[in-house]
Every structure is written in C-alpha cells, then in structure tokens.
mmCIF file of N, CA, C and O in Angstrom:
data_model
loop_
_atom_site.group_PDB
_atom_site.id
_atom_site.type_symbol
_atom_site.label_atom_id
_atom_site.label_comp_id
_atom_site.label_asym_id
_atom_site.label_seq_id
_atom_site.Cartn_x
_atom_site.Cartn_y
_atom_site.Cartn_z
ATOM 1 N N ALA A 4 97.316 99.042 68.219
ATOM 2 C CA ALA A 4 98.684 98.703 67.828
ATOM 3 C C ALA A 4 98.988 97.279 68.265
ATOM 4 O O ALA A 4 98.582 96.856 69.338
ATOM 5 N N ALA A 5 99.710 96.595 67.439
ATOM 6 C CA ALA A 5 100.080 95.215 67.756
ATOM 7 C C ALA A 5 100.875 95.167 69.047
ATOM 8 O O ALA A 5 101.733 95.978 69.321
ATOM 9 N N GLY A 6 100.546 94.171 69.888
ATOM 10 C CA GLY A 6 101.265 93.994 71.130
ATOM 11 C C GLY A 6 100.651 94.715 72.320
ATOM 12 O O GLY A 6 101.045 94.487 73.452
ATOM 13 N N TYR A 7 99.716 95.588 72.058
ATOM 14 C CA TYR A 7 99.047 96.297 73.137
ATOM 15 C C TYR A 7 97.654 95.710 73.391
ATOM 16 O O TYR A 7 97.062 95.113 72.493
ATOM 17 N N ILE A 8 97.162 95.888 74.563
ATOM 18 C CA ILE A 8 95.824 95.420 74.897
ATOM 19 C C ILE A 8 94.869 96.533 74.531
ATOM 20 O O ILE A 8 94.906 97.620 75.108
ATOM 21 N N ASN A 9 94.022 96.269 73.542
ATOM 22 C CA ASN A 9 93.165 97.312 72.997
ATOM 23 C C ASN A 9 91.691 97.111 73.250
ATOM 24 O O ASN A 9 90.886 97.944 72.855
ATOM 25 N N GLU A 10 91.298 96.000 73.913
ATOM 26 C CA GLU A 10 89.880 95.730 74.135
ATOM 27 C C GLU A 10 89.705 94.633 75.163
ATOM 28 O O GLU A 10 90.662 94.110 75.705
ATOM 29 N N LYS A 11 88.454 94.267 75.426
ATOM 30 C CA LYS A 11 88.070 93.342 76.477
ATOM 31 C C LYS A 11 88.784 91.998 76.382
ATOM 32 O O LYS A 11 89.345 91.513 77.371
ATOM 33 N N ASN A 12 88.737 91.353 75.216
ATOM 34 C CA ASN A 12 89.293 90.018 75.098
ATOM 35 C C ASN A 12 90.784 89.963 75.396
ATOM 36 O O ASN A 12 91.279 89.033 76.013
ATOM 37 N N GLY A 13 91.501 90.993 74.937
ATOM 38 C CA GLY A 13 92.938 91.060 75.244
ATOM 39 C C GLY A 13 93.181 91.186 76.722
ATOM 40 O O GLY A 13 94.076 90.549 77.292
ATOM 41 N N TRP A 14 92.361 92.007 77.386
ATOM 42 C CA TRP A 14 92.483 92.199 78.830
ATOM 43 C C TRP A 14 92.194 90.911 79.585
ATOM 44 O O TRP A 14 92.950 90.498 80.451
ATOM 45 N N LEU A 15 91.073 90.282 79.234
ATOM 46 C CA LEU A 15 90.678 89.063 79.961
ATOM 47 C C LEU A 15 91.640 87.914 79.749
ATOM 48 O O LEU A 15 91.708 86.999 80.600
ATOM 49 N N ALA A 16 92.423 87.942 78.683
ATOM 50 C CA ALA A 16 93.398 86.876 78.423
ATOM 51 C C ALA A 16 94.657 87.003 79.278
ATOM 52 O O ALA A 16 95.430 86.050 79.408
ATOM 53 N N LEU A 17 94.862 88.159 79.899
ATOM 54 C CA LEU A 17 96.036 88.360 80.734
ATOM 55 C C LEU A 17 95.909 87.609 82.068
ATOM 56 O O LEU A 17 94.813 87.469 82.615
ATOM 57 N N SER A 18 97.041 87.205 82.599
ATOM 58 C CA SER A 18 97.066 86.614 83.942
ATOM 59 C C SER A 18 96.812 87.722 84.973
ATOM 60 O O SER A 18 96.981 88.909 84.675
ATOM 61 N N PRO A 19 96.434 87.345 86.188
ATOM 62 C CA PRO A 19 96.239 88.387 87.226
ATOM 63 C C PRO A 19 97.493 89.249 87.448
ATOM 64 O O PRO A 19 97.383 90.460 87.642
ATOM 65 N N GLU A 20 98.645 88.627 87.380
ATOM 66 C CA GLU A 20 99.907 89.375 87.567
ATOM 67 C C GLU A 20 100.120 90.359 86.435
ATOM 68 O O GLU A 20 100.538 91.511 86.649
ATOM 69 N N ALA A 21 99.836 89.928 85.213
ATOM 70 C CA ALA A 21 100.000 90.806 84.047
ATOM 71 C C ALA A 21 99.008 91.961 84.110
ATOM 72 O O ALA A 21 99.350 93.106 83.767
ATOM 73 N N LYS A 22 97.794 91.672 84.536
ATOM 74 C CA LYS A 22 96.796 92.734 84.664
ATOM 75 C C LYS A 22 97.262 93.772 85.689
ATOM 76 O O LYS A 22 97.140 94.971 85.466
ATOM 77 N N GLY A 23 97.771 93.323 86.815
ATOM 78 C CA GLY A 23 98.254 94.233 87.847
ATOM 79 C C GLY A 23 99.408 95.090 87.338
ATOM 80 O O GLY A 23 99.424 96.314 87.584
ATOM 81 N N ALA A 24 100.328 94.478 86.618
ATOM 82 C CA ALA A 24 101.458 95.243 86.084
ATOM 83 C C ALA A 24 100.990 96.233 85.025
ATOM 84 O O ALA A 24 101.443 97.385 84.981
ATOM 85 N N TYR A 25 100.091 95.802 84.171
ATOM 86 C CA TYR A 25 99.568 96.659 83.096
ATOM 87 C C TYR A 25 98.860 97.869 83.679
ATOM 88 O O TYR A 25 99.123 99.014 83.281
ATOM 89 N N VAL A 26 97.980 97.635 84.656
ATOM 90 C CA VAL A 26 97.233 98.751 85.229
ATOM 91 C C VAL A 26 98.135 99.666 86.066
ATOM 92 O O VAL A 26 97.888 100.850 86.151
ATOM 93 N N GLN A 27 99.201 99.130 86.619
ATOM 94 C CA GLN A 27 100.140 100.005 87.341
ATOM 95 C C GLN A 27 100.802 100.962 86.364
ATOM 96 O O GLN A 27 100.955 102.129 86.678
ATOM 97 N N GLY A 28 101.136 100.465 85.186
ATOM 98 C CA GLY A 28 101.690 101.342 84.165
ATOM 99 C C GLY A 28 100.676 102.388 83.724
ATOM 100 O O GLY A 28 101.027 103.562 83.543
ATOM 101 N N ILE A 29 99.432 101.978 83.542
ATOM 102 C CA ILE A 29 98.364 102.926 83.195
ATOM 103 C C ILE A 29 98.258 103.988 84.279
ATOM 104 O O ILE A 29 98.258 105.189 84.006
ATOM 105 N N ASN A 30 98.165 103.548 85.517
ATOM 106 C CA ASN A 30 97.985 104.450 86.642
ATOM 107 C C ASN A 30 99.157 105.439 86.733
ATOM 108 O O ASN A 30 98.937 106.648 86.863
ATOM 109 N N ASP A 31 100.370 104.926 86.662
ATOM 110 C CA ASP A 31 101.542 105.799 86.782
ATOM 111 C C ASP A 31 101.599 106.830 85.652
ATOM 112 O O ASP A 31 101.859 108.005 85.892
ATOM 113 N N SER A 32 101.302 106.385 84.454
ATOM 114 C CA SER A 32 101.415 107.313 83.314
ATOM 115 C C SER A 32 100.269 108.334 83.269
ATOM 116 O O SER A 32 100.483 109.458 82.855
ATOM 117 N N LEU A 33 99.099 107.935 83.712
ATOM 118 C CA LEU A 33 97.944 108.850 83.632
ATOM 119 C C LEU A 33 97.832 109.806 84.813
ATOM 120 O O LEU A 33 97.102 110.794 84.737
ATOM 121 N N ASN A 34 98.536 109.526 85.896
ATOM 122 C CA ASN A 34 98.403 110.376 87.077
ATOM 123 C C ASN A 34 99.635 111.215 87.372
ATOM 124 O O ASN A 34 99.646 111.972 88.348
ATOM 125 N N TYR A 35 100.663 111.091 86.580
ATOM 126 C CA TYR A 35 101.841 111.910 86.769
ATOM 127 C C TYR A 35 101.569 113.286 86.188
ATOM 128 O O TYR A 35 101.144 113.420 85.046
ATOM 129 N N VAL A 36 101.757 114.307 86.986
ATOM 130 C CA VAL A 36 101.509 115.677 86.547
ATOM 131 C C VAL A 36 102.743 116.220 85.850
ATOM 132 O O VAL A 36 103.827 116.277 86.429
ATOM 133 N N PHE A 37 102.554 116.595 84.591
ATOM 134 C CA PHE A 37 103.636 117.154 83.779
ATOM 135 C C PHE A 37 103.537 118.692 83.807
ATOM 136 O O PHE A 37 102.444 119.244 83.962
ATOM 137 N N VAL A 38 104.653 119.365 83.611
ATOM 138 C CA VAL A 38 104.675 120.814 83.658
ATOM 139 C C VAL A 38 103.807 121.430 82.562
ATOM 140 O O VAL A 38 103.335 122.552 82.717
ATOM 141 N N ASP A 39 103.597 120.708 81.477
ATOM 142 C CA ASP A 39 102.790 121.287 80.389
ATOM 143 C C ASP A 39 101.342 120.800 80.410
ATOM 144 O O ASP A 39 100.588 121.045 79.459
ATOM 145 N N ASP A 40 100.925 120.116 81.484
ATOM 146 C CA ASP A 40 99.507 119.743 81.626
ATOM 147 C C ASP A 40 98.657 121.000 81.780
ATOM 148 O O ASP A 40 99.081 121.989 82.377
ATOM 149 N N SER A 41 97.443 120.924 81.266
ATOM 150 C CA SER A 41 96.509 122.017 81.546
ATOM 151 C C SER A 41 96.147 121.951 83.015
ATOM 152 O O SER A 41 96.308 120.909 83.665
ATOM 153 N N VAL A 42 95.629 123.035 83.548
ATOM 154 C CA VAL A 42 95.213 123.068 84.940
ATOM 155 C C VAL A 42 94.138 122.010 85.209
ATOM 156 O O VAL A 42 94.175 121.292 86.208
ATOM 157 N N VAL A 43 93.193 121.915 84.297
ATOM 158 C CA VAL A 43 92.093 120.948 84.441
ATOM 159 C C VAL A 43 92.657 119.509 84.497
ATOM 160 O O VAL A 43 92.238 118.714 85.343
ATOM 161 N N ASP A 44 93.581 119.188 83.618
ATOM 162 C CA ASP A 44 94.180 117.844 83.606
ATOM 163 C C ASP A 44 94.973 117.596 84.897
ATOM 164 O O ASP A 44 94.883 116.524 85.492
ATOM 165 N N ALA A 45 95.748 118.569 85.299
ATOM 166 C CA ALA A 45 96.550 118.415 86.518
ATOM 167 C C ALA A 45 95.669 118.220 87.734
ATOM 168 O O ALA A 45 95.985 117.381 88.605
ATOM 169 N N LEU A 46 94.551 118.938 87.820
ATOM 170 C CA LEU A 46 93.655 118.790 88.948
ATOM 171 C C LEU A 46 92.977 117.423 88.947
ATOM 172 O O LEU A 46 92.796 116.809 90.007
ATOM 173 N N ALA A 47 92.626 116.908 87.773
ATOM 174 C CA ALA A 47 92.043 115.572 87.693
ATOM 175 C C ALA A 47 93.065 114.514 88.151
ATOM 176 O O ALA A 47 92.710 113.586 88.878
ATOM 177 N N LYS A 48 94.294 114.674 87.728
ATOM 178 C CA LYS A 48 95.342 113.721 88.131
ATOM 179 C C LYS A 48 95.562 113.786 89.646
ATOM 180 O O LYS A 48 95.686 112.732 90.298
ATOM 181 N N LYS A 49 95.591 114.989 90.201
ATOM 182 C CA LYS A 49 95.774 115.109 91.651
ATOM 183 C C LYS A 49 94.579 114.530 92.390
ATOM 184 O O LYS A 49 94.761 113.840 93.398
ATOM 185 N N GLY A 50 93.377 114.770 91.903
ATOM 186 C CA GLY A 50 92.191 114.228 92.523
ATOM 187 C C GLY A 50 92.165 112.713 92.483
ATOM 188 O O GLY A 50 91.824 112.066 93.479
ATOM 189 N N ARG A 51 92.540 112.117 91.330
ATOM 190 C CA ARG A 51 92.590 110.651 91.238
ATOM 191 C C ARG A 51 93.632 110.081 92.195
ATOM 192 O O ARG A 51 93.403 109.083 92.878
ATOM 193 N N THR A 52 94.777 110.757 92.290
ATOM 194 C CA THR A 52 95.832 110.283 93.210
ATOM 195 C C THR A 52 95.375 110.351 94.658
ATOM 196 O O THR A 52 95.567 109.391 95.430
ATOM 197 N N GLU A 53 94.738 111.479 95.039
ATOM 198 C CA GLU A 53 94.236 111.603 96.415
ATOM 199 C C GLU A 53 93.195 110.511 96.701
ATOM 200 O O GLU A 53 93.163 109.932 97.778
ATOM 201 N N CYS A 54 92.368 110.249 95.733
ATOM 202 C CA CYS A 54 91.328 109.216 95.867
ATOM 203 C C CYS A 54 91.964 107.832 96.074
ATOM 204 O O CYS A 54 91.557 107.076 96.974
ATOM 205 N N LEU A 55 92.954 107.505 95.257
ATOM 206 C CA LEU A 55 93.603 106.210 95.378
ATOM 207 C C LEU A 55 94.260 106.027 96.732
ATOM 208 O O LEU A 55 94.176 104.957 97.334
ATOM 209 N N VAL A 56 94.879 107.068 97.230
ATOM 210 C CA VAL A 56 95.517 107.008 98.555
ATOM 211 C C VAL A 56 94.446 106.851 99.635
ATOM 212 O O VAL A 56 94.547 105.981 100.511
ATOM 213 N N ALA A 57 93.406 107.670 99.567
ATOM 214 C CA ALA A 57 92.358 107.615 100.586
ATOM 215 C C ALA A 57 91.657 106.246 100.627
ATOM 216 O O ALA A 57 91.293 105.769 101.699
ATOM 217 N N LEU A 58 91.484 105.651 99.454
ATOM 218 C CA LEU A 58 90.784 104.363 99.370
ATOM 219 C C LEU A 58 91.741 103.167 99.474
ATOM 220 O O LEU A 58 91.309 102.015 99.335
ATOM 221 N N GLN A 59 93.011 103.478 99.739
ATOM 222 C CA GLN A 59 94.041 102.442 99.898
ATOM 223 C C GLN A 59 94.001 101.432 98.741
ATOM 224 O O GLN A 59 93.952 100.237 98.920
ATOM 225 N N THR A 60 94.035 101.991 97.530
ATOM 226 C CA THR A 60 93.903 101.193 96.326
ATOM 227 C C THR A 60 95.281 100.748 95.832
ATOM 228 O O THR A 60 96.218 101.539 95.786
ATOM 229 N N ASN A 61 95.356 99.465 95.450
ATOM 230 C CA ASN A 61 96.610 98.943 94.889
ATOM 231 C C ASN A 61 96.328 98.482 93.450
ATOM 232 O O ASN A 61 95.203 98.541 92.961
ATOM 233 N N SER A 62 97.358 97.994 92.779
ATOM 234 C CA SER A 62 97.210 97.617 91.374
ATOM 235 C C SER A 62 96.248 96.451 91.196
ATOM 236 O O SER A 62 95.533 96.364 90.185
ATOM 237 N N SER A 63 96.177 95.560 92.166
ATOM 238 C CA SER A 63 95.258 94.419 92.067
ATOM 239 C C SER A 63 93.812 94.916 92.099
ATOM 240 O O SER A 63 92.978 94.431 91.319
ATOM 241 N N LEU A 64 93.508 95.860 92.960
ATOM 242 C CA LEU A 64 92.158 96.426 92.996
ATOM 243 C C LEU A 64 91.809 97.200 91.725
ATOM 244 O O LEU A 64 90.694 97.110 91.227
ATOM 245 N N LEU A 65 92.786 97.929 91.201
ATOM 246 C CA LEU A 65 92.553 98.630 89.948
ATOM 247 C C LEU A 65 92.278 97.652 88.810
ATOM 248 O O LEU A 65 91.380 97.870 87.993
ATOM 249 N N ALA A 66 93.050 96.572 88.746
ATOM 250 C CA ALA A 66 92.837 95.555 87.716
ATOM 251 C C ALA A 66 91.463 94.936 87.857
ATOM 252 O O ALA A 66 90.755 94.715 86.864
ATOM 253 N N ASP A 67 91.023 94.682 89.074
ATOM 254 C CA ASP A 67 89.684 94.141 89.307
ATOM 255 C C ASP A 67 88.605 95.095 88.817
ATOM 256 O O ASP A 67 87.592 94.663 88.283
ATOM 257 N N ARG A 68 88.812 96.394 89.017
ATOM 258 C CA ARG A 68 87.822 97.368 88.549
ATOM 259 C C ARG A 68 87.688 97.359 87.027
ATOM 260 O O ARG A 68 86.579 97.468 86.503
ATOM 261 N N ILE A 69 88.808 97.195 86.345
ATOM 262 C CA ILE A 69 88.755 97.131 84.899
ATOM 263 C C ILE A 69 88.063 95.843 84.450
ATOM 264 O O ILE A 69 87.203 95.850 83.568
ATOM 265 N N THR A 70 88.421 94.723 85.084
ATOM 266 C CA THR A 70 87.815 93.449 84.758
ATOM 267 C C THR A 70 86.309 93.505 84.968
ATOM 268 O O THR A 70 85.522 93.057 84.146
ATOM 269 N N GLN A 71 85.885 94.066 86.105
ATOM 270 C CA GLN A 71 84.453 94.181 86.403
ATOM 271 C C GLN A 71 83.748 95.055 85.369
ATOM 272 O O GLN A 71 82.632 94.756 84.954
ATOM 273 N N ALA A 72 84.391 96.128 84.980
ATOM 274 C CA ALA A 72 83.790 97.011 83.958
ATOM 275 C C ALA A 72 83.582 96.240 82.647
ATOM 276 O O ALA A 72 82.522 96.347 82.021
ATOM 277 N N TYR A 73 84.574 95.459 82.258
ATOM 278 C CA TYR A 73 84.458 94.686 81.038
ATOM 279 C C TYR A 73 83.378 93.601 81.147
ATOM 280 O O TYR A 73 82.656 93.375 80.183
ATOM 281 N N THR A 74 83.296 92.953 82.277
ATOM 282 C CA THR A 74 82.358 91.840 82.397
ATOM 283 C C THR A 74 80.907 92.283 82.685
ATOM 284 O O THR A 74 79.980 91.559 82.382
ATOM 285 N N LYS A 75 80.755 93.468 83.268
ATOM 286 C CA LYS A 75 79.399 93.943 83.620
ATOM 287 C C LYS A 75 78.793 94.899 82.634
ATOM 288 O O LYS A 75 77.575 95.124 82.645
ATOM 289 N N ASP A 76 79.621 95.530 81.794
ATOM 290 C CA ASP A 76 79.099 96.534 80.863
ATOM 291 C C ASP A 76 79.543 96.205 79.441
ATOM 292 O O ASP A 76 80.676 96.510 79.059
ATOM 293 N N PRO A 77 78.669 95.622 78.648
ATOM 294 C CA PRO A 77 79.019 95.229 77.284
ATOM 295 C C PRO A 77 79.515 96.393 76.417
ATOM 296 O O PRO A 77 80.266 96.193 75.471
ATOM 297 N N GLN A 78 79.110 97.615 76.747
ATOM 298 C CA GLN A 78 79.557 98.775 75.972
ATOM 299 C C GLN A 78 81.045 99.036 76.112
ATOM 300 O O GLN A 78 81.653 99.698 75.287
ATOM 301 N N MET A 79 81.656 98.508 77.161
ATOM 302 C CA MET A 79 83.098 98.706 77.394
ATOM 303 C C MET A 79 83.962 97.776 76.547
ATOM 304 O O MET A 79 85.177 97.998 76.454
ATOM 305 N N ALA A 80 83.396 96.763 75.959
ATOM 306 C CA ALA A 80 84.156 95.698 75.277
ATOM 307 C C ALA A 80 85.171 96.226 74.269
ATOM 308 O O ALA A 80 86.266 95.698 74.164
ATOM 309 N N GLY A 81 84.828 97.241 73.537
ATOM 310 C CA GLY A 81 85.731 97.746 72.505
ATOM 311 C C GLY A 81 86.718 98.809 72.966
ATOM 312 O O GLY A 81 87.558 99.240 72.183
ATOM 313 N N TYR A 82 86.632 99.199 74.217
ATOM 314 C CA TYR A 82 87.533 100.216 74.734
ATOM 315 C C TYR A 82 88.830 99.618 75.263
ATOM 316 O O TYR A 82 88.827 98.531 75.848
ATOM 317 N N ALA A 83 89.915 100.326 75.106
ATOM 318 C CA ALA A 83 91.197 99.932 75.685
ATOM 319 C C ALA A 83 91.134 100.048 77.192
ATOM 320 O O ALA A 83 90.369 100.873 77.735
ATOM 321 N N PRO A 84 91.935 99.263 77.915
ATOM 322 C CA PRO A 84 91.965 99.389 79.389
ATOM 323 C C PRO A 84 92.241 100.813 79.875
ATOM 324 O O PRO A 84 91.722 101.216 80.913
ATOM 325 N N THR A 85 93.025 101.543 79.136
ATOM 326 C CA THR A 85 93.303 102.948 79.505
ATOM 327 C C THR A 85 92.034 103.766 79.548
ATOM 328 O O THR A 85 91.796 104.528 80.482
ATOM 329 N N ALA A 86 91.191 103.601 78.544
ATOM 330 C CA ALA A 86 89.914 104.332 78.502
ATOM 331 C C ALA A 86 88.992 103.884 79.633
ATOM 332 O O ALA A 86 88.336 104.716 80.265
ATOM 333 N N VAL A 87 88.956 102.570 79.870
ATOM 334 C CA VAL A 87 88.121 102.053 80.958
ATOM 335 C C VAL A 87 88.593 102.617 82.294
ATOM 336 O O VAL A 87 87.787 103.019 83.135
ATOM 337 N N TYR A 88 89.901 102.671 82.492
ATOM 338 C CA TYR A 88 90.467 103.235 83.718
ATOM 339 C C TYR A 88 89.981 104.679 83.890
ATOM 340 O O TYR A 88 89.506 105.049 84.970
ATOM 341 N N ILE A 89 90.136 105.506 82.849
ATOM 342 C CA ILE A 89 89.741 106.922 82.961
ATOM 343 C C ILE A 89 88.260 107.047 83.271
ATOM 344 O O ILE A 89 87.860 107.832 84.141
ATOM 345 N N ILE A 90 87.431 106.277 82.589
ATOM 346 C CA ILE A 90 85.980 106.344 82.823
ATOM 347 C C ILE A 90 85.644 105.938 84.269
ATOM 348 O O ILE A 90 84.933 106.651 84.983
ATOM 349 N N LYS A 91 86.156 104.799 84.683
ATOM 350 C CA LYS A 91 85.804 104.278 86.016
ATOM 351 C C LYS A 91 86.424 105.089 87.146
ATOM 352 O O LYS A 91 85.789 105.306 88.179
ATOM 353 N N MET A 92 87.636 105.554 86.962
ATOM 354 C CA MET A 92 88.244 106.365 88.015
ATOM 355 C C MET A 92 87.564 107.730 88.100
ATOM 356 O O MET A 92 87.463 108.326 89.166
ATOM 357 N N GLY A 93 87.091 108.240 86.966
ATOM 358 C CA GLY A 93 86.309 109.496 86.982
ATOM 359 C C GLY A 93 85.052 109.337 87.799
ATOM 360 O O GLY A 93 84.665 110.229 88.544
ATOM 361 N N GLU A 94 84.397 108.178 87.655
ATOM 362 C CA GLU A 94 83.183 107.909 88.427
ATOM 363 C C GLU A 94 83.509 107.752 89.912
ATOM 364 O O GLU A 94 82.876 108.351 90.772
ATOM 365 N N LEU A 95 84.492 106.897 90.200
ATOM 366 C CA LEU A 95 84.851 106.580 91.579
ATOM 367 C C LEU A 95 85.411 107.780 92.331
ATOM 368 O O LEU A 95 85.117 107.986 93.501
ATOM 369 N N CYS A 96 86.209 108.568 91.632
ATOM 370 C CA CYS A 96 86.963 109.635 92.315
ATOM 371 C C CYS A 96 86.406 111.027 92.043
ATOM 372 O O CYS A 96 87.077 112.035 92.305
ATOM 373 N N ARG A 97 85.192 111.108 91.525
ATOM 374 C CA ARG A 97 84.608 112.403 91.161
ATOM 375 C C ARG A 97 84.651 113.384 92.326
ATOM 376 O O ARG A 97 85.007 114.561 92.111
ATOM 377 N N SER A 98 84.338 112.996 93.529
ATOM 378 C CA SER A 98 84.331 113.950 94.640
ATOM 379 C C SER A 98 85.750 114.476 94.943
ATOM 380 O O SER A 98 85.901 115.646 95.285
ATOM 381 N N TYR A 99 86.744 113.640 94.780
ATOM 382 C CA TYR A 99 88.136 114.074 95.014
ATOM 383 C C TYR A 99 88.591 115.039 93.920
ATOM 384 O O TYR A 99 89.265 116.037 94.198
ATOM 385 N N ILE A 100 88.225 114.728 92.681
ATOM 386 C CA ILE A 100 88.577 115.602 91.557
ATOM 387 C C ILE A 100 87.868 116.945 91.710
ATOM 388 O O ILE A 100 88.479 118.021 91.557
ATOM 389 N N ASN A 101 86.583 116.908 92.083
ATOM 390 C CA ASN A 101 85.839 118.141 92.245
ATOM 391 C C ASN A 101 86.360 118.982 93.408
ATOM 392 O O ASN A 101 86.334 120.215 93.354
ATOM 393 N N LYS A 102 86.860 118.335 94.445
ATOM 394 C CA LYS A 102 87.469 119.080 95.561
ATOM 395 C C LYS A 102 88.709 119.837 95.081
ATOM 396 O O LYS A 102 88.902 121.001 95.433
ATOM 397 N N GLU A 103 89.527 119.195 94.263
ATOM 398 C CA GLU A 103 90.717 119.838 93.700
ATOM 399 C C GLU A 103 90.312 121.009 92.797
ATOM 400 O O GLU A 103 90.897 122.077 92.848
ATOM 401 N N ARG A 104 89.272 120.795 91.997
ATOM 402 C CA ARG A 104 88.780 121.854 91.091
ATOM 403 C C ARG A 104 88.250 123.044 91.903
ATOM 404 O O ARG A 104 88.517 124.196 91.565
ATOM 405 N N ALA A 105 87.492 122.721 92.949
ATOM 406 C CA ALA A 105 86.909 123.790 93.770
ATOM 407 C C ALA A 105 87.999 124.644 94.422
ATOM 408 O O ALA A 105 87.806 125.864 94.611
ATOM 409 N N GLY A 106 89.118 124.014 94.745
ATOM 410 C CA GLY A 106 90.222 124.754 95.367
ATOM 411 C C GLY A 106 90.772 125.851 94.468
ATOM 412 O O GLY A 106 91.382 126.799 94.974
ATOM 413 N N LEU A 107 90.535 125.742 93.187
ATOM 414 C CA LEU A 107 90.960 126.805 92.252
ATOM 415 C C LEU A 107 89.776 127.554 91.660
ATOM 416 O O LEU A 107 89.900 128.252 90.671
ATOM 417 N N GLY A 108 88.627 127.372 92.287
ATOM 418 C CA GLY A 108 87.442 128.122 91.867
ATOM 419 C C GLY A 108 86.765 127.570 90.615
ATOM 420 O O GLY A 108 85.949 128.270 90.001
ATOM 421 N N LEU A 109 87.070 126.333 90.238
ATOM 422 C CA LEU A 109 86.415 125.704 89.070
ATOM 423 C C LEU A 109 85.202 124.913 89.523
ATOM 424 O O LEU A 109 85.167 124.370 90.600
ATOM 425 N N GLY A 110 84.211 124.852 88.662
ATOM 426 C CA GLY A 110 83.004 124.103 88.938
ATOM 427 C C GLY A 110 83.266 122.601 88.860
ATOM 428 O O GLY A 110 84.331 122.155 88.407
ATOM 429 N N PRO A 111 82.289 121.822 89.291
ATOM 430 C CA PRO A 111 82.471 120.349 89.260
ATOM 431 C C PRO A 111 82.518 119.821 87.841
ATOM 432 O O PRO A 111 82.022 120.448 86.903
ATOM 433 N N MET A 112 83.122 118.656 87.718
ATOM 434 C CA MET A 112 83.173 118.025 86.405
ATOM 435 C C MET A 112 81.929 117.250 86.141
ATOM 436 O O MET A 112 81.159 116.942 86.959
#
C-alpha cells in the first residue's frame, strides 16, 4: 500500500528515529493480546513480550535487528518489516514462546 514500508529499500531509506518509531508500532500492534486471539497466537505474543523484557530490548535494538536481517539475508529484501520482525523474533524468542506453550501442554513451535 502506498505510504507504507513494504520492503528492504523503503526500510533502509528511513532515518534511525523513523525506524525506531516504525518498529515500536509493529511491536505494540503484534504483541498486544486481544480477547479473540487464538490460544497459540496469544502464547506467542506473551512469549515475545517476556523475551523482550528479559533481554532489555528497546525500539532501537529492534530496528537494528530488522536492518541486520535486510542487509545480511538477501531473501528478506521483498518482505515487509512486519514479516521480518515476526521471523526474527520467532528465532530469537523461541525458548520464551515454547515455555508459554508448554505451560498449557502444547508442544514446541
């Protein structure tokens, strides 16, 4: 959609401040647990949030993770920052997400 950052070049063109603000919006929207979320989605959101707190992660660090993903992995170039966030946070926070899943008797992701 026009006006949104949909791929690598759009992301890299942002200033550091804009990247931080953008990823804060991504983080807030993707980790808020809604009453109609599936259990699996809610547990992933809780696991990512626990991970972010434990690793003392701020928006600048999240923005750097997205930038690194774009610059180090050419396959990420066509993905929106939101998709890159989900992929990278799933990798980084897998143990936290799996801990939340295990608490309800679900297997690891």
